[in-house]
Amino acid sequence: MGCGVIDNFVFGGLPMRVVFGEGALGQLGHEADLLGMRRVLVLCTPEQRVRVEGVAALLGPRVVGIFDQATMHTPVDVTERALSMAIAERIDGIVSVGGGSTIGLGKAIALRTDLPQVAVPTTYAGSEMTPIIGETSNGEKITERSPRVLPETTIYDVAMTLTLPPAVRATSGMNAIAHAVEALYAEERNPVISLMAEAAIAALASALPAIMAAPRDHAARREALYGAWLCGIALGAVGMALHHKLCHMLGGSFDLPHAATHAVILPHAVAYNAPGAPEAMGRIARALGAADAATGLHDLARRLGAPTSLRAIGMREADLERAAALALARPYPNPVPLDAVGIHRLLHNAFFGHAPDGWTTA
Ligand code: NAD
């Protein structure tokens, strides 16, 4: 695999420890000890409570409580309730067991306390690899970067992803791929992250259909989780572009589900960006084993049974106009300048689930 043209770049490695593999969760107590944790608060969503009690048992008497109210988009009032419990119990460490919502809550507590965190991801969202935190209050989501919020240790155990319902697995997988795709044309892209991003897309594009065909295929499960890890690194290492801007806007302003929105938008954002990022498109297509990046992503989403239209995930046609205006305001850096006609067309195609045909063909 060639790595393309090497331009000037900046690379900043993030300090993190990763324990990966089947049975890796057995290391949880040891990893907590390495961070000096004696009074741990375990975090999860209400849905995962029962399961997480089993994980908490691995920590034995180190656990002083389980807070099971983690919520999508990290509302500040939920964080404040968890924080009260953390202070009352004089905790010295956080163990977050869940997807991006639970890991987001752990980060929000760490932002305010600088306590160490162990993350045990159960989806492919990748938040555990990033120094990014998005918090919501009064209906507004504010995102910031801080080294405090990056979990010190992440334990990836395939067993934690076995229970992902197929629909969540598909959308969460497409959400992960989106991080790697945008890393390849990010303003701050660098050759090391690009290597990881291409390998990540290839791993997920091969593993996700294999898991669909054989849900108990552990080799495919490991490959998917490995790919998701690399995607998370890409997200944490370089800035994101149009696709993430659109998804943040659609999630924040129209309350659309996070991972499903990524699955719908990705092929369309890639088609829009294709004229400005030919090298990235070549690498994405190669990783997918497809002739064209956008079409390959659209086909993958369909094969996985992920939603392919905004209409199907709860958006109203009447909101398209406002969405386009919001998309054009305060744009992220992007390889193709934002153009009102092109953005309208992109959102229109995504709304109706049309094939991604790019703005240049308008
Ligand atoms: P999630 O954490 O909201 O989980 C979705 C649902 O799936 C929840 O009900 C959860 O209980 C359930 N679930 C999770 N894992 C499961 C499993 N293995 N088996 C059965 N059910 C399971 O979803 P998500 O997509 O992982 O996270 C989305 C949130 O993460 C958003 O708020 C997003 O903004 C944030 N996020 C942040 C970053 C970052 O870098 N800051 C990165 C990615 C996502």
PDB file of C-alpha atoms and ligand atoms in Angstrom, residues 44-48 51 70-74 98-104 107 121-134 141 143-144 159-165 168 171-172 175 179 232 235-236 248 258-260 262, ligand 1:
ATOM      1  CA  CYS A  44     -23.455   3.475  32.102  1.00  0.00           C
ATOM      2  CA  THR A  45     -26.836   4.076  30.441  1.00  0.00           C
ATOM      3  CA  PRO A  46     -30.023   2.765  32.076  1.00  0.00           C
ATOM      4  CA  GLU A  47     -30.325   0.115  29.312  1.00  0.00           C
ATOM      5  CA  GLN A  48     -26.918  -1.367  30.070  1.00  0.00           C
ATOM      6  CA  ARG A  51     -24.778  -5.926  32.243  1.00  0.00           C
ATOM      7  CA  ALA A  70     -25.690   8.574  30.933  1.00  0.00           C
ATOM      8  CA  THR A  71     -27.589  10.359  28.138  1.00  0.00           C
ATOM      9  CA  MET A  72     -26.918  11.221  24.494  1.00  0.00           C
ATOM     10  CA  HIS A  73     -25.125  14.571  23.929  1.00  0.00           C
ATOM     11  CA  THR A  74     -23.938  14.862  27.576  1.00  0.00           C
ATOM     12  CA  GLY A  98     -20.785   2.060  27.145  1.00  0.00           C
ATOM     13  CA  GLY A  99     -20.936   3.974  23.895  1.00  0.00           C
ATOM     14  CA  GLY A 100     -20.189   7.611  23.188  1.00  0.00           C
ATOM     15  CA  SER A 101     -22.915   8.815  25.580  1.00  0.00           C
ATOM     16  CA  THR A 102     -21.449   7.060  28.610  1.00  0.00           C
ATOM     17  CA  ILE A 103     -17.863   7.872  27.711  1.00  0.00           C
ATOM     18  CA  GLY A 104     -18.972  11.495  27.189  1.00  0.00           C
ATOM     19  CA  LYS A 107     -15.145  12.951  30.105  1.00  0.00           C
ATOM     20  CA  PRO A 121     -16.382   0.953  24.790  1.00  0.00           C
ATOM     21  CA  THR A 122     -19.447  -1.032  23.735  1.00  0.00           C
ATOM     22  CA  THR A 123     -20.050   0.674  20.360  1.00  0.00           C
ATOM     23  CA  TYR A 124     -17.800   1.761  17.491  1.00  0.00           C
ATOM     24  CA  ALA A 125     -18.227   5.537  18.047  1.00  0.00           C
ATOM     25  CA  GLY A 126     -14.585   6.158  19.059  1.00  0.00           C
ATOM     26  CA  SER A 127     -15.026   8.873  21.689  1.00  0.00           C
ATOM     27  CA  GLU A 128     -12.592   7.067  24.023  1.00  0.00           C
ATOM     28  CA  MET A 129      -9.692   7.977  21.704  1.00  0.00           C
ATOM     29  CA  THR A 130     -10.353  11.719  21.551  1.00  0.00           C
ATOM     30  CA  PRO A 131      -9.649  14.774  23.724  1.00  0.00           C
ATOM     31  CA  ILE A 132     -13.001  16.155  22.524  1.00  0.00           C
ATOM     32  CA  ILE A 133     -16.100  16.710  24.651  1.00  0.00           C
ATOM     33  CA  GLY A 134     -19.475  17.972  23.478  1.00  0.00           C
ATOM     34  CA  LYS A 141     -24.242  21.696  22.198  1.00  0.00           C
ATOM     35  CA  THR A 143     -17.726  21.181  21.859  1.00  0.00           C
ATOM     36  CA  GLU A 144     -14.260  21.725  23.280  1.00  0.00           C
ATOM     37  CA  ALA A 159     -17.433  -9.450  24.280  1.00  0.00           C
ATOM     38  CA  MET A 160     -18.760  -5.944  24.984  1.00  0.00           C
ATOM     39  CA  THR A 161     -19.887  -5.499  21.366  1.00  0.00           C
ATOM     40  CA  LEU A 162     -21.614  -8.883  20.968  1.00  0.00           C
ATOM     41  CA  THR A 163     -24.916  -7.505  22.259  1.00  0.00           C
ATOM     42  CA  LEU A 164     -25.046  -4.559  19.832  1.00  0.00           C
ATOM     43  CA  PRO A 165     -28.344  -4.875  17.949  1.00  0.00           C
ATOM     44  CA  VAL A 168     -26.897  -0.075  15.952  1.00  0.00           C
ATOM     45  CA  THR A 171     -24.933   2.766  12.020  1.00  0.00           C
ATOM     46  CA  SER A 172     -22.182   2.782  14.631  1.00  0.00           C
ATOM     47  CA  ASN A 175     -20.168   6.503  12.169  1.00  0.00           C
ATOM     48  CA  HIS A 179     -14.040   9.610  11.134  1.00  0.00           C
ATOM     49  CA  GLY A 232     -11.262   6.894  16.917  1.00  0.00           C
ATOM     50  CA  LEU A 235     -10.987  11.524  14.931  1.00  0.00           C
ATOM     51  CA  GLY A 236      -8.874  12.560  17.919  1.00  0.00           C
ATOM     52  CA  HIS A 248     -23.416  17.901  14.386  1.00  0.00           C
ATOM     53  CA  HIS A 258     -26.251  10.493  16.097  1.00  0.00           C
ATOM     54  CA  ALA A 259     -24.906   7.344  14.437  1.00  0.00           C
ATOM     55  CA  ALA A 260     -27.794   6.952  11.965  1.00  0.00           C
ATOM     56  CA  HIS A 262     -23.635   9.720  10.049  1.00  0.00           C
TER      57      HIS A 262
HETATM   58  P1  NAD B   1     -24.784   5.697  22.685  1.00  0.00           P
HETATM   59  O1  NAD B   1     -23.662   5.636  23.630  1.00  0.00           O
HETATM   60  O2  NAD B   1     -25.758   6.814  22.844  1.00  0.00           O
HETATM   61  O3  NAD B   1     -25.587   4.310  22.748  1.00  0.00           O
HETATM   62  C1  NAD B   1     -26.764   4.158  21.978  1.00  0.00           C
HETATM   63  C2  NAD B   1     -27.689   3.119  22.662  1.00  0.00           C
HETATM   64  O4  NAD B   1     -27.119   1.840  22.505  1.00  0.00           O
HETATM   65  C3  NAD B   1     -27.850   3.339  24.161  1.00  0.00           C
HETATM   66  O5  NAD B   1     -29.169   3.080  24.502  1.00  0.00           O
HETATM   67  C4  NAD B   1     -26.922   2.319  24.772  1.00  0.00           C
HETATM   68  O6  NAD B   1     -27.352   1.885  26.051  1.00  0.00           O
HETATM   69  C5  NAD B   1     -27.000   1.191  23.759  1.00  0.00           C
HETATM   70  N1  NAD B   1     -25.808   0.358  23.674  1.00  0.00           N
HETATM   71  C6  NAD B   1     -24.525   0.776  23.599  1.00  0.00           C
HETATM   72  N2  NAD B   1     -23.713  -0.272  23.477  1.00  0.00           N
HETATM   73  C7  NAD B   1     -24.481  -1.393  23.476  1.00  0.00           C
HETATM   74  C8  NAD B   1     -24.220  -2.792  23.371  1.00  0.00           C
HETATM   75  N3  NAD B   1     -22.976  -3.265  23.205  1.00  0.00           N
HETATM   76  N4  NAD B   1     -25.267  -3.639  23.429  1.00  0.00           N
HETATM   77  C9  NAD B   1     -26.549  -3.177  23.544  1.00  0.00           C
HETATM   78  N5  NAD B   1     -26.856  -1.868  23.632  1.00  0.00           N
HETATM   79  C10 NAD B   1     -25.840  -0.984  23.587  1.00  0.00           C
HETATM   80  O7  NAD B   1     -24.315   5.711  21.156  1.00  0.00           O
HETATM   81  P2  NAD B   1     -22.953   6.114  20.449  1.00  0.00           P
HETATM   82  O8  NAD B   1     -23.289   6.250  19.013  1.00  0.00           O
HETATM   83  O9  NAD B   1     -21.853   5.205  20.854  1.00  0.00           O
HETATM   84  O10 NAD B   1     -22.605   7.537  21.054  1.00  0.00           O
HETATM   85  C11 NAD B   1     -23.232   8.716  20.609  1.00  0.00           C
HETATM   86  C12 NAD B   1     -22.783   9.890  21.442  1.00  0.00           C
HETATM   87  O11 NAD B   1     -21.368   9.927  21.517  1.00  0.00           O
HETATM   88  C13 NAD B   1     -23.195  11.238  20.851  1.00  0.00           C
HETATM   89  O12 NAD B   1     -23.582  12.098  21.907  1.00  0.00           O
HETATM   90  C14 NAD B   1     -21.930  11.739  20.197  1.00  0.00           C
HETATM   91  O13 NAD B   1     -21.895  13.134  20.076  1.00  0.00           O
HETATM   92  C15 NAD B   1     -20.885  11.206  21.110  1.00  0.00           C
HETATM   93  N6  NAD B   1     -19.559  11.022  20.474  1.00  0.00           N
HETATM   94  C16 NAD B   1     -18.545  11.812  20.917  1.00  0.00           C
HETATM   95  C17 NAD B   1     -17.277  11.672  20.374  1.00  0.00           C
HETATM   96  C18 NAD B   1     -16.144  12.514  20.883  1.00  0.00           C
HETATM   97  O14 NAD B   1     -15.031  12.377  20.435  1.00  0.00           O
HETATM   98  N7  NAD B   1     -16.386  13.400  21.818  1.00  0.00           N
HETATM   99  C19 NAD B   1     -17.045  10.713  19.377  1.00  0.00           C
HETATM  100  C20 NAD B   1     -18.098   9.927  18.938  1.00  0.00           C
HETATM  101  C21 NAD B   1     -19.368  10.078  19.506  1.00  0.00           C
END
